[in-house]
Tab-separated table of C-alpha atoms in Angstrom:
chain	number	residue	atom	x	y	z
A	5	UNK	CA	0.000	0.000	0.000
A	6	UNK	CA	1.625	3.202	-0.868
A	7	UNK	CA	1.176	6.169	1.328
A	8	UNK	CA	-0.146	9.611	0.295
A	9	UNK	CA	2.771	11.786	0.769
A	10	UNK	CA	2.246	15.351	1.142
A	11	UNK	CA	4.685	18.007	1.216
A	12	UNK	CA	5.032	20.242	4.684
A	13	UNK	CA	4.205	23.629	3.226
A	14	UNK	CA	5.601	27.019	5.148
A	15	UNK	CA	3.459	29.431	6.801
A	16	UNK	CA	4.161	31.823	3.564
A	17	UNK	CA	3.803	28.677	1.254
A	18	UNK	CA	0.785	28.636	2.569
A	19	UNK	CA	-0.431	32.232	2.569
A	20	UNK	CA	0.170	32.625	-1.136
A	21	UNK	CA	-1.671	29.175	-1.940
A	22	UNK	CA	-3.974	30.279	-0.167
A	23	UNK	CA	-4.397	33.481	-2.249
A	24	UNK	CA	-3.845	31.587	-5.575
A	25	UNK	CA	-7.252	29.818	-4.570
A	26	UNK	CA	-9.530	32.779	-5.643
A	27	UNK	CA	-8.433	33.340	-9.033
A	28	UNK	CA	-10.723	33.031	-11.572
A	29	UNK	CA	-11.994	29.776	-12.864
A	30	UNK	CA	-10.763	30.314	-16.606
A	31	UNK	CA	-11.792	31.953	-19.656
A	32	UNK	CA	-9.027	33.987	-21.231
A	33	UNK	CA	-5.232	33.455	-21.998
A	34	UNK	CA	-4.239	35.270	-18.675
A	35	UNK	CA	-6.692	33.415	-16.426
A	36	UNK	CA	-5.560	29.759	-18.095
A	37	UNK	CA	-2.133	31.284	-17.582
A	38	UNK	CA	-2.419	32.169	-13.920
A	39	UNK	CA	-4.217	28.939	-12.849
A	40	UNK	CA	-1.278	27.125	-15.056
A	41	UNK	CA	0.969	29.272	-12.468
A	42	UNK	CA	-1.214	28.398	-9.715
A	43	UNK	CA	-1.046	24.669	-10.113
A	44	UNK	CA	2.794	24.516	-10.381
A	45	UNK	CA	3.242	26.707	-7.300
A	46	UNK	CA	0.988	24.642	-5.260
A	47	UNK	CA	3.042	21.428	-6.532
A	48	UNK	CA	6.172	22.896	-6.370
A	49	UNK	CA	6.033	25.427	-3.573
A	50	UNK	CA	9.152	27.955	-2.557
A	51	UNK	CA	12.416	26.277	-3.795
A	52	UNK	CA	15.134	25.611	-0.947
A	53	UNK	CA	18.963	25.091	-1.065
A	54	UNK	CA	19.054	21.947	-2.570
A	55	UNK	CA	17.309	22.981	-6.016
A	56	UNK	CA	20.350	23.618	-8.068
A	57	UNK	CA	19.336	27.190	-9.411
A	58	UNK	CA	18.169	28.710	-5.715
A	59	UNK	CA	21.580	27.150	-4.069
A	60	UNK	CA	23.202	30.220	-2.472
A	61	UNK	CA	19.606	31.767	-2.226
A	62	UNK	CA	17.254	29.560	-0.332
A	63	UNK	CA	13.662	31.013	-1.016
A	64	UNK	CA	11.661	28.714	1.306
A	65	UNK	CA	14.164	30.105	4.310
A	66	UNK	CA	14.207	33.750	3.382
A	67	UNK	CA	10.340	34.092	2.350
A	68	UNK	CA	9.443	32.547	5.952
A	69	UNK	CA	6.829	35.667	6.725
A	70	UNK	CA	3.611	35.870	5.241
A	71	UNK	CA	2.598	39.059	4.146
A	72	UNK	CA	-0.807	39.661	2.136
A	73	UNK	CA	-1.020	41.108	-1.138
A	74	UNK	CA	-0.594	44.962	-1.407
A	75	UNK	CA	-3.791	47.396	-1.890
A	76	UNK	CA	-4.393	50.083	-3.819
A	77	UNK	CA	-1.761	53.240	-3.063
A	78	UNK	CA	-2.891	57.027	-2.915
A	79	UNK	CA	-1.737	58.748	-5.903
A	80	UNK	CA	0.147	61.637	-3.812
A	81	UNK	CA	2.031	58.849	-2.331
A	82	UNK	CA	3.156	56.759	-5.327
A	83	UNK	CA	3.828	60.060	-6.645
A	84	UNK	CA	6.066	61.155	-3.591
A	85	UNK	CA	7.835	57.800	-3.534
A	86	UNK	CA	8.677	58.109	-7.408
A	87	UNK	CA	12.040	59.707	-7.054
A	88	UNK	CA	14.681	57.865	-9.483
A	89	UNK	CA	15.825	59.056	-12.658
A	90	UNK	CA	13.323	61.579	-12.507
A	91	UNK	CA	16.188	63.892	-14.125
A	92	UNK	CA	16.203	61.822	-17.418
A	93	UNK	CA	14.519	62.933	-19.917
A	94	UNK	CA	11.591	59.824	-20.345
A	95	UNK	CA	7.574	59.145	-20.758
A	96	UNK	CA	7.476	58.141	-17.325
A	97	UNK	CA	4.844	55.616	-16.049
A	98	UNK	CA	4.498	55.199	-11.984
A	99	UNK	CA	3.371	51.400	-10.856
A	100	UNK	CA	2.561	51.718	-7.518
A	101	UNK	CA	2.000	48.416	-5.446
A	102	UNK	CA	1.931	46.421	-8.879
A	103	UNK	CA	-0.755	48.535	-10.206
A	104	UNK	CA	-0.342	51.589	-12.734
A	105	UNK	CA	-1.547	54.593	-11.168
A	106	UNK	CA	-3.488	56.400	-13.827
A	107	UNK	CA	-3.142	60.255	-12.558
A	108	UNK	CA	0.913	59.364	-12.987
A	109	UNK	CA	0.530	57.677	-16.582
A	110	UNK	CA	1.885	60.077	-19.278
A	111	UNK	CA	0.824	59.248	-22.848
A	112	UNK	CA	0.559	62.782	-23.875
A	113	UNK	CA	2.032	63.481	-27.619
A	114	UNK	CA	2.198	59.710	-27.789
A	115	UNK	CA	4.900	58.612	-31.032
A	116	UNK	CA	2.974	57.112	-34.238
A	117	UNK	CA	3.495	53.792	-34.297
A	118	UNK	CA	4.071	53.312	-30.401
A	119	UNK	CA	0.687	51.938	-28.027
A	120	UNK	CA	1.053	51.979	-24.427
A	121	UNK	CA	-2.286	50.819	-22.327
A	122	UNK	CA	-2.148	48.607	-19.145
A	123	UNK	CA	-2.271	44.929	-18.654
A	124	UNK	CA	-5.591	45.263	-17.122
A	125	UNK	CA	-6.694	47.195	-19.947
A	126	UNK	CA	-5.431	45.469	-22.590
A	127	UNK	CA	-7.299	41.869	-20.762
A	128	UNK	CA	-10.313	44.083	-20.271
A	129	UNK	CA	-10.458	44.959	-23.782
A	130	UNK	CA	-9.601	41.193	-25.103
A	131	UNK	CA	-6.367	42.260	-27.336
A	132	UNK	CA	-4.418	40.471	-29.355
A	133	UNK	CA	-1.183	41.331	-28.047
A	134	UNK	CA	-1.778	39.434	-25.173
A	135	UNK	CA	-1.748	36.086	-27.069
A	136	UNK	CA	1.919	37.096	-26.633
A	137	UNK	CA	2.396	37.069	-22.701
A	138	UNK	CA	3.953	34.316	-21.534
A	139	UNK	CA	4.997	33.164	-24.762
A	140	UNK	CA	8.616	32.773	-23.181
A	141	UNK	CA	9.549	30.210	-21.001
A	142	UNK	CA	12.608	29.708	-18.809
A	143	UNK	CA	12.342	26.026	-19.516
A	144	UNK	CA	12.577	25.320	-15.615
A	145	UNK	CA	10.091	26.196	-12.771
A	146	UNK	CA	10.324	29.309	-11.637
A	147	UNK	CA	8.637	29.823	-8.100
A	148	UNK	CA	9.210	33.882	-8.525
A	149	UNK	CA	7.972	33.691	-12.048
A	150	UNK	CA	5.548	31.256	-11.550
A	151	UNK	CA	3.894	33.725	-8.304
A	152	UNK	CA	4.385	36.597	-10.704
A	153	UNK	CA	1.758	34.862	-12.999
A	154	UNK	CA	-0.456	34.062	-11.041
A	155	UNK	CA	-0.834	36.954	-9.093
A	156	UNK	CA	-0.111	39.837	-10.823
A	157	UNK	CA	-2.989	42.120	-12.024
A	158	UNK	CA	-1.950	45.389	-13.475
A	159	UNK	CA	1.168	46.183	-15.442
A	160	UNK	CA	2.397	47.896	-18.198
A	161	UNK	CA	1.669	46.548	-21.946
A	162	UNK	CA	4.098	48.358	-24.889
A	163	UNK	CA	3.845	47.382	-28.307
A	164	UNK	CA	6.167	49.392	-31.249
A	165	UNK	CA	5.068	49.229	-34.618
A	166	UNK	CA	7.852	47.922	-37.529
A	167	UNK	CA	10.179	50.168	-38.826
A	168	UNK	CA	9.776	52.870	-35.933
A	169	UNK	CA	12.396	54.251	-33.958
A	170	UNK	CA	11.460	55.859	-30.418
A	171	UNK	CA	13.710	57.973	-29.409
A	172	UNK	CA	12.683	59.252	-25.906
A	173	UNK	CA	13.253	56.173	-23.547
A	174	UNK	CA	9.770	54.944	-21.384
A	175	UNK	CA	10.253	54.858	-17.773
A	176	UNK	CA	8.381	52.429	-15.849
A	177	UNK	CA	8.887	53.564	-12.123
A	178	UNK	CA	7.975	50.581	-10.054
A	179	UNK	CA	7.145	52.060	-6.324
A	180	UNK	CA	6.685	50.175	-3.356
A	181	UNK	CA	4.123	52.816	-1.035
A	182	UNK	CA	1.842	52.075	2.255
A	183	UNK	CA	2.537	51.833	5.888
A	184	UNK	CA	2.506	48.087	6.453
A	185	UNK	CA	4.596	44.915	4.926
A	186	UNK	CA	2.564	43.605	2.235
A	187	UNK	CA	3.506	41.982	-1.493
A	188	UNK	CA	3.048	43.259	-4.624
A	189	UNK	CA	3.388	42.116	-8.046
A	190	UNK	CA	3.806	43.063	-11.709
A	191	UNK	CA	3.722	42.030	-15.125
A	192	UNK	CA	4.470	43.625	-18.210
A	193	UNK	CA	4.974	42.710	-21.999
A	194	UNK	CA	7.129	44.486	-24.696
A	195	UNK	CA	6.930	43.650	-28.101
A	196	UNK	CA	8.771	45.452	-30.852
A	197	UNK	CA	7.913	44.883	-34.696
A	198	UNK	CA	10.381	44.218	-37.122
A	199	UNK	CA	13.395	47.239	-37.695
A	200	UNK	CA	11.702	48.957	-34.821
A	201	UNK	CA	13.724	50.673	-31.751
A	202	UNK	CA	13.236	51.274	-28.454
A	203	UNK	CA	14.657	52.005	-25.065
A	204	UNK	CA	12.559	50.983	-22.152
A	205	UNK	CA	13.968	52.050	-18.229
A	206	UNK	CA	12.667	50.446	-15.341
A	207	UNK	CA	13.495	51.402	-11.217
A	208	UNK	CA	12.373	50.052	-8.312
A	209	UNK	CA	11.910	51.917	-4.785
A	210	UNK	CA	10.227	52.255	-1.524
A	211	UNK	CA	10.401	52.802	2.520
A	212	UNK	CA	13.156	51.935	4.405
A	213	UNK	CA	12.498	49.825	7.319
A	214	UNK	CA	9.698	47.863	6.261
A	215	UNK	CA	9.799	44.528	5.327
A	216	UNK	CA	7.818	44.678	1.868
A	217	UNK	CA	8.179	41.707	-0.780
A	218	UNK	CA	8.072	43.153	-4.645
A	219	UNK	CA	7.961	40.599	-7.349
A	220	UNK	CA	7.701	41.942	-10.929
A	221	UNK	CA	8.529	40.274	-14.403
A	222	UNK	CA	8.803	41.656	-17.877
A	223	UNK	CA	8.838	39.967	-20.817
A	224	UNK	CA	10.550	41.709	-24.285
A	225	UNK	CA	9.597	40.331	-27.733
A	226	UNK	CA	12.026	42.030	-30.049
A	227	UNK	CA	11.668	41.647	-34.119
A	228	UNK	CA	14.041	40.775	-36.895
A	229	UNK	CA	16.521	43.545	-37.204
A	230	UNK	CA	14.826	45.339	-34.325
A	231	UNK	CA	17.284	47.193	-31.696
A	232	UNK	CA	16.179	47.067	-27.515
A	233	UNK	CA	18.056	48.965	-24.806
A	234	UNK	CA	16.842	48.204	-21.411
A	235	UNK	CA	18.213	49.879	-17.883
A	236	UNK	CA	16.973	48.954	-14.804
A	237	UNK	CA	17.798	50.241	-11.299
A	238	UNK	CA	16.980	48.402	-8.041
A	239	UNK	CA	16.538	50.717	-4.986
A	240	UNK	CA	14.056	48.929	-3.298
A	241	UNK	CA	14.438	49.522	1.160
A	242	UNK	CA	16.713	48.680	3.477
A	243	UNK	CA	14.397	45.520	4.723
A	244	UNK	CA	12.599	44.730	1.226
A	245	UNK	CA	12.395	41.734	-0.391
A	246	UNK	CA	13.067	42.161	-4.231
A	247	UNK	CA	12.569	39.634	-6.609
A	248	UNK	CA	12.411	40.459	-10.766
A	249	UNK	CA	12.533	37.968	-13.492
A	250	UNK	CA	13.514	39.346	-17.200
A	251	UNK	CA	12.644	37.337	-20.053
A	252	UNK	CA	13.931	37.791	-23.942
A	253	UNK	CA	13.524	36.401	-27.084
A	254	UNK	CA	15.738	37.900	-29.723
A	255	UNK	CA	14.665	37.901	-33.410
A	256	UNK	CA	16.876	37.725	-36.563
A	257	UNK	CA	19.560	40.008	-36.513
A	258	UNK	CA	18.084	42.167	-33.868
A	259	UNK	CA	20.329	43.697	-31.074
A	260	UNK	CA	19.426	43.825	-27.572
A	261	UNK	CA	21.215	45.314	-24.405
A	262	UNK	CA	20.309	45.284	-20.959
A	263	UNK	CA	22.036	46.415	-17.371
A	264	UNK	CA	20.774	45.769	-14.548
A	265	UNK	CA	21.926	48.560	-11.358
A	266	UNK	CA	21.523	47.076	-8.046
A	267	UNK	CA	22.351	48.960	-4.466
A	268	UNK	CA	18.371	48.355	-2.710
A	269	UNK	CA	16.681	45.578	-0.722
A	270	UNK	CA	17.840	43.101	1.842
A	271	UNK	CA	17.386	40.028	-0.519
A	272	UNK	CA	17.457	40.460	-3.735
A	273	UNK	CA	17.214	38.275	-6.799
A	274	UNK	CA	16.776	38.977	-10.545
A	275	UNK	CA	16.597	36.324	-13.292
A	276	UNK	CA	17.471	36.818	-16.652
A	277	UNK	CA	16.057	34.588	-19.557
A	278	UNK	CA	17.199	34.801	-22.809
A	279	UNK	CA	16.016	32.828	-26.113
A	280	UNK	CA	18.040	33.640	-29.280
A	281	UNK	CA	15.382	32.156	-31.834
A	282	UNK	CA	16.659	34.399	-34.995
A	283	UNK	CA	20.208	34.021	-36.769
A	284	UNK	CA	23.010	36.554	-36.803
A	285	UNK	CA	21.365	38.194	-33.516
A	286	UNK	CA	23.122	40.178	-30.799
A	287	UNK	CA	22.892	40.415	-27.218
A	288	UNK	CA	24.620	41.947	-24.078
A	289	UNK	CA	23.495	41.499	-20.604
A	290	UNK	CA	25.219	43.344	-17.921
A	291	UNK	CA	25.099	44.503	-14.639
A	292	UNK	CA	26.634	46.101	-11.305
A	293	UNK	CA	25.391	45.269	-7.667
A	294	UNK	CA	26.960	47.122	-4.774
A	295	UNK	CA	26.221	45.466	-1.257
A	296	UNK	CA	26.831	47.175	1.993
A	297	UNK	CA	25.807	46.025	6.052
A	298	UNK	CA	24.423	42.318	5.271
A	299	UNK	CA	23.138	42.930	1.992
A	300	UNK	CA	22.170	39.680	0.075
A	301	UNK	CA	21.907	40.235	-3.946
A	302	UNK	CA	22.045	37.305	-6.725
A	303	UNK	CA	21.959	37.517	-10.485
A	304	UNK	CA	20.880	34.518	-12.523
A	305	UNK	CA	20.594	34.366	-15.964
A	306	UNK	CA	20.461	31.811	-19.052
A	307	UNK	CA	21.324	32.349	-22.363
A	308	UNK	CA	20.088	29.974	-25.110
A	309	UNK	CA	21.678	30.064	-28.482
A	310	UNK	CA	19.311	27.690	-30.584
A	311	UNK	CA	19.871	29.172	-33.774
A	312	UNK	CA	23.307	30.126	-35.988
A	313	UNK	CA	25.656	32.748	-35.762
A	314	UNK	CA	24.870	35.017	-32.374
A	315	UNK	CA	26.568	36.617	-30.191
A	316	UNK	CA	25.947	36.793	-26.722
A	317	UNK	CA	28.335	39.136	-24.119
A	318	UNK	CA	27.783	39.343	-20.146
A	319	UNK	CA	29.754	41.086	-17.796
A	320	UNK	CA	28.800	41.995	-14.435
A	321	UNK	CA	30.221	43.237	-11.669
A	322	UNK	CA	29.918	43.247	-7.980
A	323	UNK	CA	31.540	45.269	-4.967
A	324	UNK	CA	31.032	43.151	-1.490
A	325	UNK	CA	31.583	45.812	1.769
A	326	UNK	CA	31.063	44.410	5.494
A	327	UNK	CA	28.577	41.286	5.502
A	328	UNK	CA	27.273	41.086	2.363
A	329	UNK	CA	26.737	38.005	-0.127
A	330	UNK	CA	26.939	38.279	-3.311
A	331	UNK	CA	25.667	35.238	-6.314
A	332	UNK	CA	26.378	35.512	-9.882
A	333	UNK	CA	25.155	31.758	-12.207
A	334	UNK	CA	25.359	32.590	-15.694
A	335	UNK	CA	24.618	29.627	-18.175
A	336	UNK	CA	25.090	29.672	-21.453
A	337	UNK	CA	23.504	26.715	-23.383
A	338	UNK	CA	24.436	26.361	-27.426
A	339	UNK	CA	22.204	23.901	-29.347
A	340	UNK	CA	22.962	21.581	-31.822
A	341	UNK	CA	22.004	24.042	-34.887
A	342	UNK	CA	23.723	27.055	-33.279
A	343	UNK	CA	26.485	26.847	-35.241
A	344	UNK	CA	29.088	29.920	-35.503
A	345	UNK	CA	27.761	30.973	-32.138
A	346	UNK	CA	30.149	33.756	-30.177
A	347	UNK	CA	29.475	33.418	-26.370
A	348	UNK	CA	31.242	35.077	-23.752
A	349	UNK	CA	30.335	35.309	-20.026
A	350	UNK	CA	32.408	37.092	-17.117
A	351	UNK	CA	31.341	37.906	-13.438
A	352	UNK	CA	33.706	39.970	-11.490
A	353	UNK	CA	33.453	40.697	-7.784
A	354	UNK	CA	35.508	42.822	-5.668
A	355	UNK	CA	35.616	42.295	-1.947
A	356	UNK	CA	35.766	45.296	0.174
A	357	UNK	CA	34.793	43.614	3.866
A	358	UNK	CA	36.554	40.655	5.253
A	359	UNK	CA	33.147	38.882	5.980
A	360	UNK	CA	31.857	39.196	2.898
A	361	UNK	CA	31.573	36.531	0.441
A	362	UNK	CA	30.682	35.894	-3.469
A	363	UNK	CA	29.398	32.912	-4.883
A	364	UNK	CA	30.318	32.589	-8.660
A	365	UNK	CA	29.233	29.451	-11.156
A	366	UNK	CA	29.235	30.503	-14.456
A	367	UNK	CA	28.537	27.650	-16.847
A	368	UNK	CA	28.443	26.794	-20.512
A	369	UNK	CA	26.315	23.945	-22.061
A	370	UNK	CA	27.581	23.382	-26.070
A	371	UNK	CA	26.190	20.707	-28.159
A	372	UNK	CA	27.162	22.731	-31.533
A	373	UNK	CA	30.970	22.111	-32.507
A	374	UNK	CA	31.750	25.038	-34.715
A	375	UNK	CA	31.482	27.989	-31.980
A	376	UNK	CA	33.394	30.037	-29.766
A	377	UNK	CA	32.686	30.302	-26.205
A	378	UNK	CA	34.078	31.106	-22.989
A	379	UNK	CA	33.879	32.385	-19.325
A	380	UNK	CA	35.236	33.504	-16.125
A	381	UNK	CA	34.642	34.250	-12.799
A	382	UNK	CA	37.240	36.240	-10.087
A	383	UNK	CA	36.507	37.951	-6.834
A	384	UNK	CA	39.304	39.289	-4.817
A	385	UNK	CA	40.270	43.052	-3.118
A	386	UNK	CA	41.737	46.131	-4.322
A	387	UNK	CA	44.880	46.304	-5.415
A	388	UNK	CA	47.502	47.249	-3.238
A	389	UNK	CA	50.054	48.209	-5.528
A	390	UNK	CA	47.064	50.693	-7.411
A	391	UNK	CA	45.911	51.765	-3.703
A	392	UNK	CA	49.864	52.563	-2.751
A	393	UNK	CA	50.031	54.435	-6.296
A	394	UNK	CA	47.204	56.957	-5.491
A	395	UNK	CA	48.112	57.081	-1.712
A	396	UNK	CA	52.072	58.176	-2.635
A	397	UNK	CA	49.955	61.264	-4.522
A	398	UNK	CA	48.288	62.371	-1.012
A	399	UNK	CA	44.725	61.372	-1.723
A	400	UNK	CA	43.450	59.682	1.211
A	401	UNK	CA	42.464	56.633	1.748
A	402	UNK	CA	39.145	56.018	1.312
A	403	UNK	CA	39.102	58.309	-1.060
A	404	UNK	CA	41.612	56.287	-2.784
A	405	UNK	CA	39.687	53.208	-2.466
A	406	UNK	CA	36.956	54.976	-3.821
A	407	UNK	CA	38.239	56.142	-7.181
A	408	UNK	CA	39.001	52.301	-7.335
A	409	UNK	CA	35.869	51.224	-6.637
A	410	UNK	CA	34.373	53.609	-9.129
A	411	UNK	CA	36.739	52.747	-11.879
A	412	UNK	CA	35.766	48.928	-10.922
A	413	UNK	CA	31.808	49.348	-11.843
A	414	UNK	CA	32.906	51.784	-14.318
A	415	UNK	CA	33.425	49.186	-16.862
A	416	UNK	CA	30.067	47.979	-16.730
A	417	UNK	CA	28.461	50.827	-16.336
A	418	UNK	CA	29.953	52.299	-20.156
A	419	UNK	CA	28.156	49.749	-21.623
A	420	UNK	CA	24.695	51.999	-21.091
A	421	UNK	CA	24.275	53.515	-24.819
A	422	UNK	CA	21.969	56.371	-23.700
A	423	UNK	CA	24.361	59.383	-22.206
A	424	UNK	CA	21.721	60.777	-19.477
A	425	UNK	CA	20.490	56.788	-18.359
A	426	UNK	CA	24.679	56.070	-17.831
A	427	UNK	CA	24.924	59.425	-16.077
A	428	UNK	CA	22.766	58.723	-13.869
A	429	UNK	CA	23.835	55.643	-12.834
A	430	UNK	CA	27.566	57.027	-12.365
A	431	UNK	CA	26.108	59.531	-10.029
A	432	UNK	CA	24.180	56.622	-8.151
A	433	UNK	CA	27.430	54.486	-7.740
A	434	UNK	CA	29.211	57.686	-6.272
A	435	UNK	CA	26.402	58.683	-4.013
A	436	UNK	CA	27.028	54.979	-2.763
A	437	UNK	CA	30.691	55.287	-2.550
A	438	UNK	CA	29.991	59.053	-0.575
A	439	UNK	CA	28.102	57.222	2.165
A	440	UNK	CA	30.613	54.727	2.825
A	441	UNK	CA	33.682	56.987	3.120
């Protein structure tokens, strides 16, 4: 007789199951989507440190309180609470507790050729784009993805005609605002016709001392010969709980960058998914994290090559001070048919506390045998012999240490194509390195 074995499910494992059970019965793509979600969470629950891809960040332990899902902000607030990038010049959009807050939704002077609406707009409405959302799959369960889909309502839905070229960048300013822990969530869809460009900027924010959860994914369908630049900055609180999931899938000889800018949250954790399904493609994904006090930040991403001649380039780099933990798995998987495929993958850390620590496993998966692909990993401290240079030229210490530092994330940061986006971003990793000296 075999026995019925049940899983033990946490009090938040619970709480969200919970939650999943009033969703809709069916009846459109999203609802058949989010009970899809539903099921697998309720199989699968919160993943723990023996699931390979949540090793060094063990969900099920650091997701242990139950919070209920966020209501409904006050425009004034969301408004207040919007502060990032505000000096770039963008058609800013404010999503406040996973909804978009109309009053803060500019679409004046809107571009011919580029639609903007919400998510629940565009479901409201029945339209077509939507036969798009979750059209790209990380090919693994997801327990941040798969709560995303099931639970997020409201998000932002951008669609750019073929051949057109948008020049002013679209800020989607993700805000965190109310006076109690609670969880919010967001989904959003990007799709770019064929030859079209865009550049799409998303930040994250809210209180300090508050223990809020904010889990958002967007997904970016870009054309043959189309050209994406995405920027995103993380500055979620001191005691939030930030987890974002980015998914791709790269036409024919399209070009896509993204860099992800982290310095918020307790826990954070952003996954990157990549499909390159057109030939002659290229992609960049890149990033900078700086951790201070027992900060706790991991990038994961996975680049699939299924189709010839790519290229794929990641670089990302992170700056560990006091107690902080840093993660960085990068996989880069080349199928059979991706021949001529150019893959290169490189995480660098530099360590800045004694205590701190940096957890590196970048991978490559090849079954093509005509391609060129590589990676790397190092972590280790500044320089002496660069630190004794600057100090013999009577600049203090830490501001020695600092121009280091800067020079360090520097790197990544050039990659940013749009001059005001990688100024800004320079002038976040310097306020940074101000409050530590």
């Amino acid at each position: 007789m075999n026995a019925d074995i049940r899983p033990i499910r946490t009090p938040a494992e619970q709480a969200f199951i919970a939650a999943l059970d009033g969703l809709p019965a069916s009846g459109d793509r999203l609802a058949d989507l989010r009970l899809a979600a539903a099921r697998s969470f309720a199989e699968h629950g919160l993943p723990h440190r023996r699931v390979e891809e949540w090793k060094y960040t063990d969900l099920r332990t650091l997701m242990r309180e139950a919070v209920s899902v966020a209501g409904t902000a006050a425009v004034a607030e969301a408004d207040a609470r919007a502060t990032l990038l505000r000096e770039v010049e963008a058609r800013r959009i404010v999503v406040a507790n996973g909804a978009v807050v109309p009053e803060l939704f500019d679409l004046a002077d809107l571009e011919a050729g580029l639609t903007i609406t919400t998510l629940a707009s565009a479901s409201a409405a029945g339209d077509e784009v939507l036969s798009r959302i979750g059209g790209i799959l990380p090919g693994r369960y997801d327990a941040a993805l798969a709560l995303n889909t099931a639970l997020a309502k409201d998000g932002v839905v951008i669609t750019v005609a073929s051949g057109t070229e948008i020049a002013r960048p679209i800020h989607i300013a993700h805000v965190f605002a109310g006076t109690g822990a609670a969880a919010s969530f967001a989904r959003s869809l990007v799709v770019l016709g064929a030859g079209s460009k865009l550049t799409v900027v998303e930040s994250f924010e809210g209180p300090q001392a508050m223990a809020y959860q904010a889990n958002s994914a967007t997904e970016f369908t870009v054309g043959d010969e189309a050209h994406l630049d995405v920027v995103r900055l993380q500055e979620d609180g001191d005691r939030a709980f930030h987890l974002s999931t980015l998914l791709f899938d790269v036409g024919r000889q399209a070009q896509v960058h993204a860099f992800t800018f982290g310095i918020g949250a307790a826990v954070a954790r952003t996954s990157l998914y990549a499909t390159l399904s057109g030939d002659s493609s290229q992609v960049g994904f890149n990033g900078a994290t700086l951790l201070k006090g027992r900060q706790h930040a991991d990038s994961t991403l996975l680049v699939d090559h299924q189709v010839p001649g790519c290229e794929s380039r990641e670089l990302f780099k992170t700056v560990l001070d006091d107690q902080t933990r840093g993660v960085f798995q990068g996989k880069i998987i080349v199928r059979q048919a991706a021949q001529k495929t150019d893959g290169r993958m490189m995480s660098r850390a530099l360590a800045l506390g004694d205590e701190a620590e940096m957890d590196n496993k970048p991978e490559l998966e090849i079954f093509a045998d005509d391609v060129q692909c590589g990676h790397g990993a190092t972590c280790g401290a500044i320089d002496d012999d660069l630190l004794f240079y600057l100090r013999a030229r009577g600049i203090p210490m830490k501001e020695a240490q600092s121009l280091l530092v800067q020079a360090f994330v520097g790197e990544a940061i050039e990659t940013v194509e749009h001059d005001g986006l990688r100024e800004a971003l320079v002038e976040r990793a310097e306020a940074w390195l101000k409050a530590r000296a």
